[in-house]
């Protein structure tokens, strides 16, 4: 078996026959199977899949109770025989002919080929401004919090093909819709390519994407961060930040009380000193795996720039909340510190230690 295409379905009877026929054409010359993973559709999708299996290499996995798109793909993977694993929607929004392009990329040496709306000629048909914005926001969050997605322009894609050996099934524990996030996180890919395609308008049936799935998305990002160590990294970063506060306050006190410096001069020295101790600790403790991101000099300069910008932001928030909104200054400061911690973390993770 060359290729297994996993197709999750929930009430997609109206498009399944056409999908199977078009995939059959797109994959001619390969031995393939289509694994339909249906979650007890009420419209007869499962029965249709069985009927189609008389004529095409279609297999049906029928699950009780609806349990979600991404988990359907994982269950499909369990039964898949192919060396290459494809994933796509059943509703024809993923044009089946694009699958042959994905196969060509893998044959040319990629181990993951993603059909992408965000490279070259790719796009989405008939999307409202709101839907576009939500989708862009979702991609932005993934890029911020999940480093394994950063080189991918369309990590939200549900249309892709990969070498089976690059992914360990046990590492896939998705929540909700976005199975590619799991695959990117768990996979050992040497070469990933994105192939442009147009996400077609849905002509039959309806989308199953609801607010619930959007909330699942956030839970999924959190779960991935827990498993891949990014949450731990963030905790370490906060700890280092705390140590910086101790260094800063201690030195400010020492220099002012014992060295007789004017307190603003002491403050300038203690701020820079704590930036340097924070950098050193983060370099060895928080980002030890990313020290090759740039020359030492570049990293420390970037860290300084981020920290000084952060300080300015902190003061800005403190002033805004206290003087403009009349909030108690110590409370304003807590808000400022929280915002700047996130700012420092994200910029350093994305830029200083990228
Ligand atoms: N088995 C199963 N169980 N299948 C499901 C479930 C479920 O709970 N929910 C949805 N599906 C199936 C649908 O039947 C369809 O074949 C596919 O999953 C995609 O569902 P849609 O509801 O049509 O998704 P969409 O068009 O809003 O969203 C798609 O957006 C991406 C673009 O960012 C995603 O599903 C991606 O695959 C797509 O690339
Ligand atoms: Mn769809």
PDB file of C-alpha atoms and ligand atoms in Angstrom, residues 8-10 12 37-39 63 66-69 72 89-91 93-94 117 127 131 156-159 177-178 197 199 202 206-209, ligand 1:
ATOM      1  CA  UNK A   8     -13.217  12.509   8.747  1.00  0.00           C
ATOM      2  CA  UNK A   9     -16.929  12.864   8.102  1.00  0.00           C
ATOM      3  CA  UNK A  10     -19.916  14.158   9.958  1.00  0.00           C
ATOM      4  CA  UNK A  12     -21.245  14.686   4.440  1.00  0.00           C
ATOM      5  CA  UNK A  37     -13.903   8.005   9.810  1.00  0.00           C
ATOM      6  CA  UNK A  38     -17.530   8.741  10.525  1.00  0.00           C
ATOM      7  CA  UNK A  39     -18.960   9.856  13.858  1.00  0.00           C
ATOM      8  CA  UNK A  63     -17.526   5.698  15.813  1.00  0.00           C
ATOM      9  CA  UNK A  66     -19.445  12.576  17.811  1.00  0.00           C
ATOM     10  CA  UNK A  67     -15.931  12.953  19.166  1.00  0.00           C
ATOM     11  CA  UNK A  68     -14.317  15.550  16.965  1.00  0.00           C
ATOM     12  CA  UNK A  69     -12.401  15.981  13.748  1.00  0.00           C
ATOM     13  CA  UNK A  72     -11.184  10.961  14.067  1.00  0.00           C
ATOM     14  CA  UNK A  89     -12.012  17.150   4.529  1.00  0.00           C
ATOM     15  CA  UNK A  90     -14.942  15.354   2.900  1.00  0.00           C
ATOM     16  CA  UNK A  91     -16.880  18.444   1.862  1.00  0.00           C
ATOM     17  CA  UNK A  93     -13.546  22.459   0.117  1.00  0.00           C
ATOM     18  CA  UNK A  94     -10.190  20.713  -0.262  1.00  0.00           C
ATOM     19  CA  UNK A 117      -3.921  28.992   1.542  1.00  0.00           C
ATOM     20  CA  UNK A 127     -14.606  34.382   3.088  1.00  0.00           C
ATOM     21  CA  UNK A 131     -13.636  34.884   9.128  1.00  0.00           C
ATOM     22  CA  UNK A 156      -4.476  25.616  10.296  1.00  0.00           C
ATOM     23  CA  UNK A 157      -4.651  23.506   7.163  1.00  0.00           C
ATOM     24  CA  UNK A 158      -6.482  20.215   7.457  1.00  0.00           C
ATOM     25  CA  UNK A 159      -5.205  19.085   4.058  1.00  0.00           C
ATOM     26  CA  UNK A 177     -10.146  20.541  14.997  1.00  0.00           C
ATOM     27  CA  UNK A 178      -6.530  21.201  14.185  1.00  0.00           C
ATOM     28  CA  UNK A 197      -4.531  25.758  -3.133  1.00  0.00           C
ATOM     29  CA  UNK A 199     -10.044  26.595  -0.030  1.00  0.00           C
ATOM     30  CA  UNK A 202     -18.821  24.947   0.657  1.00  0.00           C
ATOM     31  CA  UNK A 206     -22.697  22.887   6.395  1.00  0.00           C
ATOM     32  CA  UNK A 207     -19.617  23.654   8.435  1.00  0.00           C
ATOM     33  CA  UNK A 208     -19.325  22.029  11.845  1.00  0.00           C
ATOM     34  CA  UNK A 209     -17.071  24.771  13.135  1.00  0.00           C
TER      35      UNK A 209
HETATM   36  N1  LIG B   1     -15.580  12.260  12.168  1.00  0.00           N
HETATM   37  C1  LIG B   1     -15.803  13.560  12.369  1.00  0.00           C
HETATM   38  N2  LIG B   1     -16.160  13.974  13.624  1.00  0.00           N
HETATM   39  N3  LIG B   1     -15.668  14.426  11.355  1.00  0.00           N
HETATM   40  C2  LIG B   1     -15.899  15.743  11.585  1.00  0.00           C
HETATM   41  C3  LIG B   1     -16.274  16.232  12.834  1.00  0.00           C
HETATM   42  C4  LIG B   1     -16.409  15.299  13.911  1.00  0.00           C
HETATM   43  O1  LIG B   1     -16.731  15.631  15.023  1.00  0.00           O
HETATM   44  N4  LIG B   1     -16.418  17.592  12.729  1.00  0.00           N
HETATM   45  C5  LIG B   1     -16.157  17.895  11.458  1.00  0.00           C
HETATM   46  N5  LIG B   1     -15.845  16.795  10.748  1.00  0.00           N
HETATM   47  C6  LIG B   1     -15.486  16.675   9.331  1.00  0.00           C
HETATM   48  C7  LIG B   1     -16.479  17.321   8.386  1.00  0.00           C
HETATM   49  O2  LIG B   1     -17.504  16.415   8.032  1.00  0.00           O
HETATM   50  C8  LIG B   1     -15.584  17.660   7.214  1.00  0.00           C
HETATM   51  O3  LIG B   1     -15.345  16.563   6.378  1.00  0.00           O
HETATM   52  C9  LIG B   1     -14.288  18.052   7.890  1.00  0.00           C
HETATM   53  O4  LIG B   1     -14.295  17.388   9.155  1.00  0.00           O
HETATM   54  C10 LIG B   1     -14.125  19.565   8.078  1.00  0.00           C
HETATM   55  O5  LIG B   1     -15.224  20.091   8.801  1.00  0.00           O
HETATM   56  P1  LIG B   1     -15.846  21.500   8.443  1.00  0.00           P
HETATM   57  O6  LIG B   1     -16.834  21.808   9.504  1.00  0.00           O
HETATM   58  O7  LIG B   1     -16.303  21.522   7.020  1.00  0.00           O
HETATM   59  O8  LIG B   1     -14.596  22.408   8.632  1.00  0.00           O
HETATM   60  P2  LIG B   1     -14.352  23.883   8.110  1.00  0.00           P
HETATM   61  O9  LIG B   1     -14.566  23.949   6.656  1.00  0.00           O
HETATM   62  O10 LIG B   1     -15.041  24.877   8.921  1.00  0.00           O
HETATM   63  O11 LIG B   1     -12.841  24.044   8.644  1.00  0.00           O
HETATM   64  C11 LIG B   1     -11.694  23.682   8.066  1.00  0.00           C
HETATM   65  O12 LIG B   1     -10.878  24.825   8.090  1.00  0.00           O
HETATM   66  C12 LIG B   1      -9.585  24.583   7.608  1.00  0.00           C
HETATM   67  C13 LIG B   1      -9.113  25.765   6.901  1.00  0.00           C
HETATM   68  O13 LIG B   1      -8.529  26.495   7.926  1.00  0.00           O
HETATM   69  C14 LIG B   1     -10.838  22.647   8.826  1.00  0.00           C
HETATM   70  O14 LIG B   1     -11.503  21.526   9.076  1.00  0.00           O
HETATM   71  C15 LIG B   1      -9.626  22.319   8.018  1.00  0.00           C
HETATM   72  O15 LIG B   1      -9.576  20.954   7.647  1.00  0.00           O
HETATM   73  C16 LIG B   1      -9.510  23.278   6.895  1.00  0.00           C
HETATM   74  O16 LIG B   1      -8.352  23.132   6.152  1.00  0.00           O
END
